[in-house]
Amino acid sequence: MQFMLLFSRQGKLRLQKWYVPLSDKERKKISRDLVQTILARKPKMCSFLEWRDLKIVYKRYASLYFCCAVEDQDNELITLEIIHRYVELLDKYFGSVCELDIIFNFEKAYFILDEFLLGGEAQETSKKNVLKAIEQADLLQEVYELVL
Amino acid sequence: MPAVSKGDGMRGLAVFISDIRNCKSKEAEIKRINKELANIRSKFKGDKALDGYSKKKYVCKLLFIFLLGHDIDFGHMEAVNLLSSNKYTEKQIGYLFISVLVNSNSELIRLINNAIKNDLSSRNPTFMCLALHCIANVGSREMAEAFAGEIPRILVAGDTMDSVKQSAALCLLRLYKASPDLVLMGEWTSRVVHLLNDQHMGVVTAAISLITCLSSKNPDEFKTCVSLAVSRLSRIVSSASTDLQDYTYYFVPAPWLSCKLLRLLQCYPPPEDGAVKGRLVECLETILNKAQEPPKSKKVQHSNAKNAILFEAISLIIHYDSEPNLLVRACNQLGQFLQHRETNLRYLALESMCTLASSEFSHEAVKTHIETVINALKTERDVSVRQRAADLLYAMCDRSNAKQIVAEMLSYLETADYSIREEMVLKVAILAEKYAVDYSWYVDTILNLIRIAGDYVSEEVWYRVIQIVINRDDVQGYAAKTVFEALQAPACHENMVKVGGYILGEFGNLIAGDPRSSPLVQFNLLHSKFHLCSVPTRALLLSAYIKFINLFPETKATIQEVLRSDSQIRNSDVELQQRAVEYLKLSSIASTDVLATVLEEMPPFPERESSILAKLKKKKGPGAVSVELEDGKERGECVNFNPKPQRTSTPSPSADLLGLRSTAPASGATPSAGSLLVDVFSEAGPSATSAGVNDDGFLRFVCKNNGVLFENQLLQIGIKSEYRQNLGRMYLFYGNKTSVQFVSFNTTLNVQTKTVEPLVEGGAQVQQVINIECLTDFIDAPLLNIKFRYGGALQNISLKLPVTINKFFQPTEMAAADFFQRWKQLSQPQQEAQKIFKASHGMDTEVLKAKLLGLGTALLENVDPNPENYVCAGVIQTKAQQVGCLLRLEPNAQAQMYRLTLRSSKDTVSQRVCDLLAEQF
């Protein structure tokens, strides 16, 4: 996977994760162009599209679009389920996740993503294991606070 | 503001985010952000040391501001400080900031690397994972230098926690992708491969991505992974849907791992070990069988995960391309998906079938779905799906269905989305050419293409139709008739005018017998479009007009009138003006014979790969059109049209109809060195009449037969010659460049010639033919003396006629063994002549080859063991004897030197050919 973007129906970027080295300028341009392209598509259209030399896989959950750019040999359907699993993880962690949770706790959204995907590849696909790792970290915080 | 559910809240951050969200305008937002930046800056610079919490909060705010799209140029140091905090969340925010906003400041990188090093050696798995995530997120070269040695050790160490192994594997993958030279697996290879056997599914899932990437780069070192991957896959595929606990996803066991295993196997050919292969085939069959079973859940996640594995399995089957049974089953399965209600599945089925179409085992099976695919092209509502359908039609096209597919694609073009039109046009053009059985169909198709989607018809496409019409005389009359009809339309595309202008200019005579398309009607039709066209098209039309004057003398007056009008002859565009002036002049001063020679029909184009195909390849990247590349033998008609303008004096990009190109066989008196038209009217000729023998031109004709032998302000002498065996015929053209008569024009040759006309009118040209027979080998060339009176002055010119011994070469093809045998036979010292000399021109391969071919010998490929060298062979035919001749030219590009060696059965021949040729490079 080359990058993952989360954006709202209004085109506001909520999360961006880049797995290939790109300059800040290129990132901005890609996000802008791609957000526009996807927002212009109609609801019943297919979740995949060719975009430049990448395959784009996207899905909308309520007011948020989740969008991944993968390489030519990557599997579209499994990427779609990567998105779904990430949504499930957020949902479980926040308890019925909504866009606001991701806005106000953006750092958590990044931490959860890092536990699930690393370097653009699935690191741990078990929902239990990912959440365990995140909860452990939260616990660690509390322990430290107790000690101090 | 929602309550923060877990972990620690940062109230200040939440307030700030709320403020930003409440901003009514972009300006208000920027104002709020600037206020916050000023606040943070003052806190960071203040005297009071900040506690960890505040530092974390401010760093987090900076991160938020950056993610909103604003620039951040401070705070890096504070973030680095957080890395060494002993509070987990402070460390975590520090790492997050560094991952997102990495700065190439080397001082900072050193500090960051230090912090990472400490965490990696902390033996606290949570800290180790944080550090590894940071390396994987940044992935810079500096990090690879610092950690590429350490991470493989962590990855394979027996006491490393599973979660750390997972991070280490993917961290290493990222470093390998960025700096493959720094990541050396070496001794770890086998232990990394064996991670495929790991108990923990998460470890296997992470490690396999690394193994796949390494295998694709070094397949041999990692090939033991094949059997491990097959047995792992087999265990997953045969497991019940609940066996794998949390790795089962909506009743599908380990879909991510299954896909990755199937993907890894695509780095390798089918397993050689029969048992492994049997097991794998069994897996693939099971996957195909499962697709037919009723779904275990109605959830789309279930079917997506299941089908993800299915598509990956089909990719592997296509990759192997060796199991006809599986290929046909795959094709049938995809056929079902073509009509599935899920758009996603239809899209993927079309895409996957494209690759199946290129397999000989499944090509026929794919073709049976043609109606469904055509229907998809017509009815799919999503342009990306229609695009896939068009791609598939292109891939499944062959001689049997070409007419149907091309017709469907053409009709689709009328309504096609703008984004895909150009590619569609190229595809139609390629299919029409590739599968053209009768060329009238081909011509119709291309003209339709121009009519329907003229704007998207690139130059390559219309060049191509012209190349094909020129090369096939059976279609020329039809083409002329069809373009004539197409041009009748009140509004026709400029590309149609271009094709029409070219084809009528070349072949208008074929339809001129019909009074409805008489020469004048044709001309008026073309000229009615003239004013609507762009400059390059107008230039092309002007050339068509001069051809009309040649084809139909009755149009001369009308056309001259047009050329003479101010809008042409005084046109502000230099190219148009020049053409108008030159063509007007040419039509009025050249005799009909000269005109006929200059404007002779275009010679056939050399056969080469289609330039359209090259263009499509460029558009789609390599691989996309590999199907066409493989059966190049079918494309007998493929030729290449050189679109470069040949007129050296005009850099305009217009395609030149006269085709004055050096690569094409010379037509008429058009000298290959440049354009005759330019030369004839050139003002800047060499000055003054020369006395004595002029030998400049002589050496230029060793490797070519046609061109301008001599030129001064008064006279131009062109040459056209041909040789067969020991006979030759040379045409000399004496052109009077002035407007005054040459009187007492007289040429003498030290051999016998027919005399020429004693008068050469101003602007006119006379021709002289010389028949040549080579009696024996010779060194001195015949001398030509030209005398004439211009005004009152007597002019005297002496020239060496460019007749050289090499003109009587017959090329001889031979294999390497023959060549060396003969080379050895000619080993006496007097049989060899050798010269070592400095290059006086560029050492371009193509130019060298052209010169060696021009010499008259056969250029032998794959004979000299050094591919840089050239060897040639030929036999010189004289009446007295035949002299076999072998040649070897060794360029030394570095020294800009050549060594030329000639061996022949006659010493004088070796020496002479060597001397002549040494002057050519």
mmCIF file with all atom_site columns, N, CA and C in Angstrom, chain A residues 17 28 41 45-47 50 73 75-76 78 81-82 84 88 103 111 114 121-124 126-129 137 141 144, chain B residues 21 69 86-89 92 137 166-167 200 209 246-247 249-250 256 260 263 301 304 308 312 343-344 348 351 382 388:
data_model
loop_
_atom_site.group_PDB
_atom_site.id
_atom_site.type_symbol
_atom_site.label_atom_id
_atom_site.label_alt_id
_atom_site.label_comp_id
_atom_site.label_asym_id
_atom_site.label_entity_id
_atom_site.label_seq_id
_atom_site.pdbx_PDB_ins_code
_atom_site.Cartn_x
_atom_site.Cartn_y
_atom_site.Cartn_z
_atom_site.occupancy
_atom_site.B_iso_or_equiv
_atom_site.pdbx_formal_charge
_atom_site.auth_seq_id
_atom_site.auth_comp_id
_atom_site.auth_asym_id
_atom_site.auth_atom_id
_atom_site.pdbx_PDB_model_num
ATOM 1   N N  . LYS A 1 17  ? -1.808  8.810   5.905   1.00 0.00 ? 17  LYS A N  1
ATOM 2   C CA . LYS A 1 17  ? -0.676  7.965   6.254   1.00 0.00 ? 17  LYS A CA 1
ATOM 3   C C  . LYS A 1 17  ? 0.054   7.613   4.961   1.00 0.00 ? 17  LYS A C  1
ATOM 4   N N  . LYS A 1 28  ? 0.248   16.985  -0.770  1.00 0.00 ? 28  LYS A N  1
ATOM 5   C CA . LYS A 1 28  ? -0.907  17.890  -0.815  1.00 0.00 ? 28  LYS A CA 1
ATOM 6   C C  . LYS A 1 28  ? -1.621  17.791  -2.153  1.00 0.00 ? 28  LYS A C  1
ATOM 7   N N  . ARG A 1 41  ? -17.600 10.879  -7.567  1.00 0.00 ? 41  ARG A N  1
ATOM 8   C CA . ARG A 1 41  ? -18.204 9.612   -7.996  1.00 0.00 ? 41  ARG A CA 1
ATOM 9   C C  . ARG A 1 41  ? -19.558 9.382   -7.322  1.00 0.00 ? 41  ARG A C  1
ATOM 10  N N  . MET A 1 45  ? -21.295 3.395   -7.587  1.00 0.00 ? 45  MET A N  1
ATOM 11  C CA . MET A 1 45  ? -20.165 3.040   -8.449  1.00 0.00 ? 45  MET A CA 1
ATOM 12  C C  . MET A 1 45  ? -19.232 2.063   -7.760  1.00 0.00 ? 45  MET A C  1
ATOM 13  N N  . CYS A 1 46  ? -18.356 1.477   -8.555  1.00 0.00 ? 46  CYS A N  1
ATOM 14  C CA . CYS A 1 46  ? -17.515 0.447   -7.985  1.00 0.00 ? 46  CYS A CA 1
ATOM 15  C C  . CYS A 1 46  ? -16.428 1.080   -7.116  1.00 0.00 ? 46  CYS A C  1
ATOM 16  N N  . SER A 1 47  ? -15.913 0.298   -6.186  1.00 0.00 ? 47  SER A N  1
ATOM 17  C CA . SER A 1 47  ? -15.007 0.824   -5.165  1.00 0.00 ? 47  SER A CA 1
ATOM 18  C C  . SER A 1 47  ? -13.571 0.952   -5.642  1.00 0.00 ? 47  SER A C  1
ATOM 19  N N  . GLU A 1 50  ? -8.703  3.136   -11.432 1.00 0.00 ? 50  GLU A N  1
ATOM 20  C CA . GLU A 1 50  ? -7.316  3.356   -11.819 1.00 0.00 ? 50  GLU A CA 1
ATOM 21  C C  . GLU A 1 50  ? -7.057  4.842   -11.715 1.00 0.00 ? 50  GLU A C  1
ATOM 22  N N  . GLN A 1 73  ? -0.084  -5.037  -8.471  1.00 0.00 ? 73  GLN A N  1
ATOM 23  C CA . GLN A 1 73  ? -0.288  -6.468  -8.199  1.00 0.00 ? 73  GLN A CA 1
ATOM 24  C C  . GLN A 1 73  ? -1.082  -6.705  -6.918  1.00 0.00 ? 73  GLN A C  1
ATOM 25  N N  . ASN A 1 75  ? -4.194  -6.845  -4.206  1.00 0.00 ? 75  ASN A N  1
ATOM 26  C CA . ASN A 1 75  ? -5.542  -7.392  -4.304  1.00 0.00 ? 75  ASN A CA 1
ATOM 27  C C  . ASN A 1 75  ? -6.569  -6.356  -3.812  1.00 0.00 ? 75  ASN A C  1
ATOM 28  N N  . GLU A 1 76  ? -7.472  -5.985  -4.704  1.00 0.00 ? 76  GLU A N  1
ATOM 29  C CA . GLU A 1 76  ? -8.433  -4.933  -4.370  1.00 0.00 ? 76  GLU A CA 1
ATOM 30  C C  . GLU A 1 76  ? -9.385  -5.339  -3.256  1.00 0.00 ? 76  GLU A C  1
ATOM 31  N N  . ILE A 1 78  ? -9.145  -7.564  -0.872  1.00 0.00 ? 78  ILE A N  1
ATOM 32  C CA . ILE A 1 78  ? -8.577  -7.703  0.460   1.00 0.00 ? 78  ILE A CA 1
ATOM 33  C C  . ILE A 1 78  ? -8.241  -6.310  1.018   1.00 0.00 ? 78  ILE A C  1
ATOM 34  N N  . GLU A 1 81  ? -11.247 -4.963  2.589   1.00 0.00 ? 81  GLU A N  1
ATOM 35  C CA . GLU A 1 81  ? -11.463 -5.527  3.924   1.00 0.00 ? 81  GLU A CA 1
ATOM 36  C C  . GLU A 1 81  ? -10.443 -5.017  4.933   1.00 0.00 ? 81  GLU A C  1
ATOM 37  N N  . ILE A 1 82  ? -9.301  -4.545  4.468   1.00 0.00 ? 82  ILE A N  1
ATOM 38  C CA . ILE A 1 82  ? -8.353  -3.862  5.363   1.00 0.00 ? 82  ILE A CA 1
ATOM 39  C C  . ILE A 1 82  ? -9.024  -2.599  5.889   1.00 0.00 ? 82  ILE A C  1
ATOM 40  N N  . HIS A 1 84  ? -12.183 -2.104  6.127   1.00 0.00 ? 84  HIS A N  1
ATOM 41  C CA . HIS A 1 84  ? -13.263 -2.481  7.033   1.00 0.00 ? 84  HIS A CA 1
ATOM 42  C C  . HIS A 1 84  ? -12.723 -2.881  8.406   1.00 0.00 ? 84  HIS A C  1
ATOM 43  N N  . GLU A 1 88  ? -13.557 -1.307  12.023  1.00 0.00 ? 88  GLU A N  1
ATOM 44  C CA . GLU A 1 88  ? -13.979 -2.116  13.169  1.00 0.00 ? 88  GLU A CA 1
ATOM 45  C C  . GLU A 1 88  ? -13.117 -1.832  14.398  1.00 0.00 ? 88  GLU A C  1
ATOM 46  N N  . ILE A 1 103 ? -11.477 13.229  14.925  1.00 0.00 ? 103 ILE A N  1
ATOM 47  C CA . ILE A 1 103 ? -10.954 14.594  14.935  1.00 0.00 ? 103 ILE A CA 1
ATOM 48  C C  . ILE A 1 103 ? -10.283 14.901  16.275  1.00 0.00 ? 103 ILE A C  1
ATOM 49  N N  . PHE A 1 111 ? -2.210  5.751   16.222  1.00 0.00 ? 111 PHE A N  1
ATOM 50  C CA . PHE A 1 111 ? -1.608  4.639   16.968  1.00 0.00 ? 111 PHE A CA 1
ATOM 51  C C  . PHE A 1 111 ? -2.250  3.310   16.597  1.00 0.00 ? 111 PHE A C  1
ATOM 52  N N  . ASP A 1 114 ? -1.058  2.162   13.260  1.00 0.00 ? 114 ASP A N  1
ATOM 53  C CA . ASP A 1 114 ? 0.309   1.630   13.303  1.00 0.00 ? 114 ASP A CA 1
ATOM 54  C C  . ASP A 1 114 ? 0.351   0.204   13.846  1.00 0.00 ? 114 ASP A C  1
ATOM 55  N N  . GLU A 1 121 ? 1.803   -2.675  5.064   1.00 0.00 ? 121 GLU A N  1
ATOM 56  C CA . GLU A 1 121 ? 1.418   -4.087  5.024   1.00 0.00 ? 121 GLU A CA 1
ATOM 57  C C  . GLU A 1 121 ? 0.702   -4.449  6.320   1.00 0.00 ? 121 GLU A C  1
ATOM 58  N N  . ALA A 1 122 ? -0.189  -5.439  6.228   1.00 0.00 ? 122 ALA A N  1
ATOM 59  C CA . ALA A 1 122 ? -0.900  -5.872  7.438   1.00 0.00 ? 122 ALA A CA 1
ATOM 60  C C  . ALA A 1 122 ? 0.103   -6.475  8.411   1.00 0.00 ? 122 ALA A C  1
ATOM 61  N N  . GLN A 1 123 ? 0.102   -5.935  9.628   1.00 0.00 ? 123 GLN A N  1
ATOM 62  C CA . GLN A 1 123 ? 1.025   -6.449  10.633  1.00 0.00 ? 123 GLN A CA 1
ATOM 63  C C  . GLN A 1 123 ? 0.311   -7.464  11.529  1.00 0.00 ? 123 GLN A C  1
ATOM 64  N N  . GLU A 1 124 ? -0.896  -7.106  11.902  1.00 0.00 ? 124 GLU A N  1
ATOM 65  C CA . GLU A 1 124 ? -1.655  -7.979  12.781  1.00 0.00 ? 124 GLU A CA 1
ATOM 66  C C  . GLU A 1 124 ? -3.114  -7.857  12.378  1.00 0.00 ? 124 GLU A C  1
ATOM 67  N N  . SER A 1 126 ? -5.613  -9.824  13.599  1.00 0.00 ? 126 SER A N  1
ATOM 68  C CA . SER A 1 126 ? -6.558  -10.212 14.647  1.00 0.00 ? 126 SER A CA 1
ATOM 69  C C  . SER A 1 126 ? -7.007  -8.970  15.407  1.00 0.00 ? 126 SER A C  1
ATOM 70  N N  . LYS A 1 127 ? -8.295  -8.788  15.449  1.00 0.00 ? 127 LYS A N  1
ATOM 71  C CA . LYS A 1 127 ? -8.856  -7.609  16.121  1.00 0.00 ? 127 LYS A CA 1
ATOM 72  C C  . LYS A 1 127 ? -8.472  -7.617  17.598  1.00 0.00 ? 127 LYS A C  1
ATOM 73  N N  . LYS A 1 128 ? -8.567  -8.801  18.206  1.00 0.00 ? 128 LYS A N  1
ATOM 74  C CA . LYS A 1 128 ? -8.239  -8.917  19.627  1.00 0.00 ? 128 LYS A CA 1
ATOM 75  C C  . LYS A 1 128 ? -6.809  -8.476  19.893  1.00 0.00 ? 128 LYS A C  1
ATOM 76  N N  . ASN A 1 129 ? -5.889  -8.974  19.092  1.00 0.00 ? 129 ASN A N  1
ATOM 77  C CA . ASN A 1 129 ? -4.476  -8.683  19.339  1.00 0.00 ? 129 ASN A CA 1
ATOM 78  C C  . ASN A 1 129 ? -4.170  -7.195  19.197  1.00 0.00 ? 129 ASN A C  1
ATOM 79  N N  . ALA A 1 137 ? -0.928  -0.313  26.117  1.00 0.00 ? 137 ALA A N  1
ATOM 80  C CA . ALA A 1 137 ? -0.250  0.978   26.109  1.00 0.00 ? 137 ALA A CA 1
ATOM 81  C C  . ALA A 1 137 ? -0.986  1.977   27.005  1.00 0.00 ? 137 ALA A C  1
ATOM 82  N N  . GLN A 1 141 ? 0.368   3.735   30.648  1.00 0.00 ? 141 GLN A N  1
ATOM 83  C CA . GLN A 1 141 ? 0.277   5.138   31.025  1.00 0.00 ? 141 GLN A CA 1
ATOM 84  C C  . GLN A 1 141 ? -0.220  5.269   32.456  1.00 0.00 ? 141 GLN A C  1
ATOM 85  N N  . TYR A 1 144 ? 2.281   4.147   35.033  1.00 0.00 ? 144 TYR A N  1
ATOM 86  C CA . TYR A 1 144 ? 3.317   5.157   35.243  1.00 0.00 ? 144 TYR A CA 1
ATOM 87  C C  . TYR A 1 144 ? 2.809   6.280   36.127  1.00 0.00 ? 144 TYR A C  1
ATOM 88  N N  . ARG B 2 21  ? -12.686 24.250  15.001  1.00 0.00 ? 21  ARG B N  1
ATOM 89  C CA . ARG B 2 21  ? -13.914 23.787  14.349  1.00 0.00 ? 21  ARG B CA 1
ATOM 90  C C  . ARG B 2 21  ? -14.985 24.870  14.352  1.00 0.00 ? 21  ARG B C  1
ATOM 91  N N  . GLY B 2 69  ? -2.747  21.169  7.338   1.00 0.00 ? 69  GLY B N  1
ATOM 92  C CA . GLY B 2 69  ? -2.190  21.642  6.071   1.00 0.00 ? 69  GLY B CA 1
ATOM 93  C C  . GLY B 2 69  ? -1.340  22.888  6.217   1.00 0.00 ? 69  GLY B C  1
ATOM 94  N N  . ASN B 2 86  ? 10.266  9.017   30.240  1.00 0.00 ? 86  ASN B N  1
ATOM 95  C CA . ASN B 2 86  ? 9.940   7.670   30.704  1.00 0.00 ? 86  ASN B CA 1
ATOM 96  C C  . ASN B 2 86  ? 8.431   7.460   30.804  1.00 0.00 ? 86  ASN B C  1
ATOM 97  N N  . LYS B 2 87  ? 7.667   8.473   30.436  1.00 0.00 ? 87  LYS B N  1
ATOM 98  C CA . LYS B 2 87  ? 6.215   8.297   30.382  1.00 0.00 ? 87  LYS B CA 1
ATOM 99  C C  . LYS B 2 87  ? 5.854   7.818   28.982  1.00 0.00 ? 87  LYS B C  1
ATOM 100 N N  . TYR B 2 88  ? 5.114   6.736   28.940  1.00 0.00 ? 88  TYR B N  1
ATOM 101 C CA . TYR B 2 88  ? 4.809   6.112   27.664  1.00 0.00 ? 88  TYR B CA 1
ATOM 102 C C  . TYR B 2 88  ? 4.134   7.063   26.688  1.00 0.00 ? 88  TYR B C  1
ATOM 103 N N  . THR B 2 89  ? 3.066   7.758   27.121  1.00 0.00 ? 89  THR B N  1
ATOM 104 C CA . THR B 2 89  ? 2.323   8.572   26.148  1.00 0.00 ? 89  THR B CA 1
ATOM 105 C C  . THR B 2 89  ? 3.134   9.752   25.661  1.00 0.00 ? 89  THR B C  1
ATOM 106 N N  . GLN B 2 92  ? 5.275   8.344   23.089  1.00 0.00 ? 92  GLN B N  1
ATOM 107 C CA . GLN B 2 92  ? 4.455   7.982   21.936  1.00 0.00 ? 92  GLN B CA 1
ATOM 108 C C  . GLN B 2 92  ? 4.153   9.203   21.060  1.00 0.00 ? 92  GLN B C  1
ATOM 109 N N  . ASN B 2 137 ? 8.019   4.031   9.758   1.00 0.00 ? 137 ASN B N  1
ATOM 110 C CA . ASN B 2 137 ? 7.290   5.184   9.228   1.00 0.00 ? 137 ASN B CA 1
ATOM 111 C C  . ASN B 2 137 ? 8.209   6.163   8.516   1.00 0.00 ? 137 ASN B C  1
ATOM 112 N N  . GLN B 2 166 ? 6.744   -9.072  14.669  1.00 0.00 ? 166 GLN B N  1
ATOM 113 C CA . GLN B 2 166 ? 5.885   -8.575  13.595  1.00 0.00 ? 166 GLN B CA 1
ATOM 114 C C  . GLN B 2 166 ? 6.345   -7.191  13.134  1.00 0.00 ? 166 GLN B C  1
ATOM 115 N N  . SER B 2 167 ? 6.590   -6.326  14.126  1.00 0.00 ? 167 SER B N  1
ATOM 116 C CA . SER B 2 167 ? 7.047   -4.980  13.767  1.00 0.00 ? 167 SER B CA 1
ATOM 117 C C  . SER B 2 167 ? 8.407   -5.022  13.094  1.00 0.00 ? 167 SER B C  1
ATOM 118 N N  . HIS B 2 200 ? 2.539   -18.446 15.562  1.00 0.00 ? 200 HIS B N  1
ATOM 119 C CA . HIS B 2 200 ? 1.686   -17.273 15.694  1.00 0.00 ? 200 HIS B CA 1
ATOM 120 C C  . HIS B 2 200 ? 1.283   -16.766 14.316  1.00 0.00 ? 200 HIS B C  1
ATOM 121 N N  . SER B 2 209 ? 5.102   -10.718 4.102   1.00 0.00 ? 209 SER B N  1
ATOM 122 C CA . SER B 2 209 ? 5.268   -9.550  3.233   1.00 0.00 ? 209 SER B CA 1
ATOM 123 C C  . SER B 2 209 ? 6.749   -9.317  2.956   1.00 0.00 ? 209 SER B C  1
ATOM 124 N N  . ASP B 2 246 ? -9.473  -15.941 16.125  1.00 0.00 ? 246 ASP B N  1
ATOM 125 C CA . ASP B 2 246 ? -9.609  -14.540 15.742  1.00 0.00 ? 246 ASP B CA 1
ATOM 126 C C  . ASP B 2 246 ? -9.002  -14.238 14.364  1.00 0.00 ? 246 ASP B C  1
ATOM 127 N N  . TYR B 2 247 ? -8.308  -15.203 13.767  1.00 0.00 ? 247 TYR B N  1
ATOM 128 C CA . TYR B 2 247 ? -7.787  -14.982 12.416  1.00 0.00 ? 247 TYR B CA 1
ATOM 129 C C  . TYR B 2 247 ? -8.806  -15.384 11.363  1.00 0.00 ? 247 TYR B C  1
ATOM 130 N N  . TYR B 2 249 ? -12.104 -14.394 9.544   1.00 0.00 ? 249 TYR B N  1
ATOM 131 C CA . TYR B 2 249 ? -12.740 -13.105 9.300   1.00 0.00 ? 249 TYR B CA 1
ATOM 132 C C  . TYR B 2 249 ? -14.062 -13.376 8.599   1.00 0.00 ? 249 TYR B C  1
ATOM 133 N N  . TYR B 2 250 ? -15.156 -13.111 9.269   1.00 0.00 ? 250 TYR B N  1
ATOM 134 C CA . TYR B 2 250 ? -16.478 -13.371 8.689   1.00 0.00 ? 250 TYR B CA 1
ATOM 135 C C  . TYR B 2 250 ? -16.553 -14.761 8.050   1.00 0.00 ? 250 TYR B C  1
ATOM 136 N N  . TRP B 2 256 ? -6.237  -12.645 4.817   1.00 0.00 ? 256 TRP B N  1
ATOM 137 C CA . TRP B 2 256 ? -5.062  -11.847 4.460   1.00 0.00 ? 256 TRP B CA 1
ATOM 138 C C  . TRP B 2 256 ? -3.857  -12.733 4.240   1.00 0.00 ? 256 TRP B C  1
ATOM 139 N N  . LYS B 2 260 ? -1.683  -13.413 0.809   1.00 0.00 ? 260 LYS B N  1
ATOM 140 C CA . LYS B 2 260 ? -0.245  -13.161 0.763   1.00 0.00 ? 260 LYS B CA 1
ATOM 141 C C  . LYS B 2 260 ? 0.524   -14.425 0.372   1.00 0.00 ? 260 LYS B C  1
ATOM 142 N N  . ARG B 2 263 ? 0.192   -14.863 -3.245  1.00 0.00 ? 263 ARG B N  1
ATOM 143 C CA . ARG B 2 263 ? 0.980   -13.820 -3.896  1.00 0.00 ? 263 ARG B CA 1
ATOM 144 C C  . ARG B 2 263 ? 2.462   -14.202 -3.903  1.00 0.00 ? 263 ARG B C  1
ATOM 145 N N  . GLN B 2 301 ? -18.656 -8.505  3.726   1.00 0.00 ? 301 GLN B N  1
ATOM 146 C CA . GLN B 2 301 ? -17.293 -8.806  4.164   1.00 0.00 ? 301 GLN B CA 1
ATOM 147 C C  . GLN B 2 301 ? -16.958 -10.274 3.939   1.00 0.00 ? 301 GLN B C  1
ATOM 148 N N  . ASN B 2 304 ? -16.474 -10.706 0.162   1.00 0.00 ? 304 ASN B N  1
ATOM 149 C CA . ASN B 2 304 ? -15.247 -10.026 -0.269  1.00 0.00 ? 304 ASN B CA 1
ATOM 150 C C  . ASN B 2 304 ? -14.004 -10.816 0.114   1.00 0.00 ? 304 ASN B C  1
ATOM 151 N N  . ALA B 2 308 ? -11.581 -12.430 -2.474  1.00 0.00 ? 308 ALA B N  1
ATOM 152 C CA . ALA B 2 308 ? -10.205 -11.928 -2.537  1.00 0.00 ? 308 ALA B CA 1
ATOM 153 C C  . ALA B 2 308 ? -9.266  -13.109 -2.722  1.00 0.00 ? 308 ALA B C  1
ATOM 154 N N  . GLU B 2 312 ? -6.991  -14.073 -6.065  1.00 0.00 ? 312 GLU B N  1
ATOM 155 C CA . GLU B 2 312 ? -5.549  -14.261 -5.937  1.00 0.00 ? 312 GLU B CA 1
ATOM 156 C C  . GLU B 2 312 ? -5.157  -15.644 -6.471  1.00 0.00 ? 312 GLU B C  1
ATOM 157 N N  . THR B 2 343 ? -21.087 -4.519  -8.407  1.00 0.00 ? 343 THR B N  1
ATOM 158 C CA . THR B 2 343 ? -20.257 -3.842  -9.410  1.00 0.00 ? 343 THR B CA 1
ATOM 159 C C  . THR B 2 343 ? -18.779 -4.196  -9.226  1.00 0.00 ? 343 THR B C  1
ATOM 160 N N  . ASN B 2 344 ? -18.358 -4.257  -7.968  1.00 0.00 ? 344 ASN B N  1
ATOM 161 C CA . ASN B 2 344 ? -16.954 -4.545  -7.713  1.00 0.00 ? 344 ASN B CA 1
ATOM 162 C C  . ASN B 2 344 ? -16.512 -5.860  -8.348  1.00 0.00 ? 344 ASN B C  1
ATOM 163 N N  . LEU B 2 348 ? -13.719 -6.540  -11.292 1.00 0.00 ? 348 LEU B N  1
ATOM 164 C CA . LEU B 2 348 ? -12.553 -7.402  -11.132 1.00 0.00 ? 348 LEU B CA 1
ATOM 165 C C  . LEU B 2 348 ? -12.563 -8.565  -12.119 1.00 0.00 ? 348 LEU B C  1
ATOM 166 N N  . GLU B 2 351 ? -11.306 -7.321  -15.355 1.00 0.00 ? 351 GLU B N  1
ATOM 167 C CA . GLU B 2 351 ? -9.873  -7.071  -15.280 1.00 0.00 ? 351 GLU B CA 1
ATOM 168 C C  . GLU B 2 351 ? -9.084  -8.373  -15.349 1.00 0.00 ? 351 GLU B C  1
ATOM 169 N N  . ASP B 2 382 ? -20.760 2.880   -14.609 1.00 0.00 ? 382 ASP B N  1
ATOM 170 C CA . ASP B 2 382 ? -19.512 3.428   -14.076 1.00 0.00 ? 382 ASP B CA 1
ATOM 171 C C  . ASP B 2 382 ? -18.432 3.391   -15.168 1.00 0.00 ? 382 ASP B C  1
ATOM 172 N N  . ARG B 2 388 ? -12.774 -1.172  -18.276 1.00 0.00 ? 388 ARG B N  1
ATOM 173 C CA . ARG B 2 388 ? -12.320 -2.570  -18.163 1.00 0.00 ? 388 ARG B CA 1
ATOM 174 C C  . ARG B 2 388 ? -12.912 -3.414  -19.285 1.00 0.00 ? 388 ARG B C  1
#
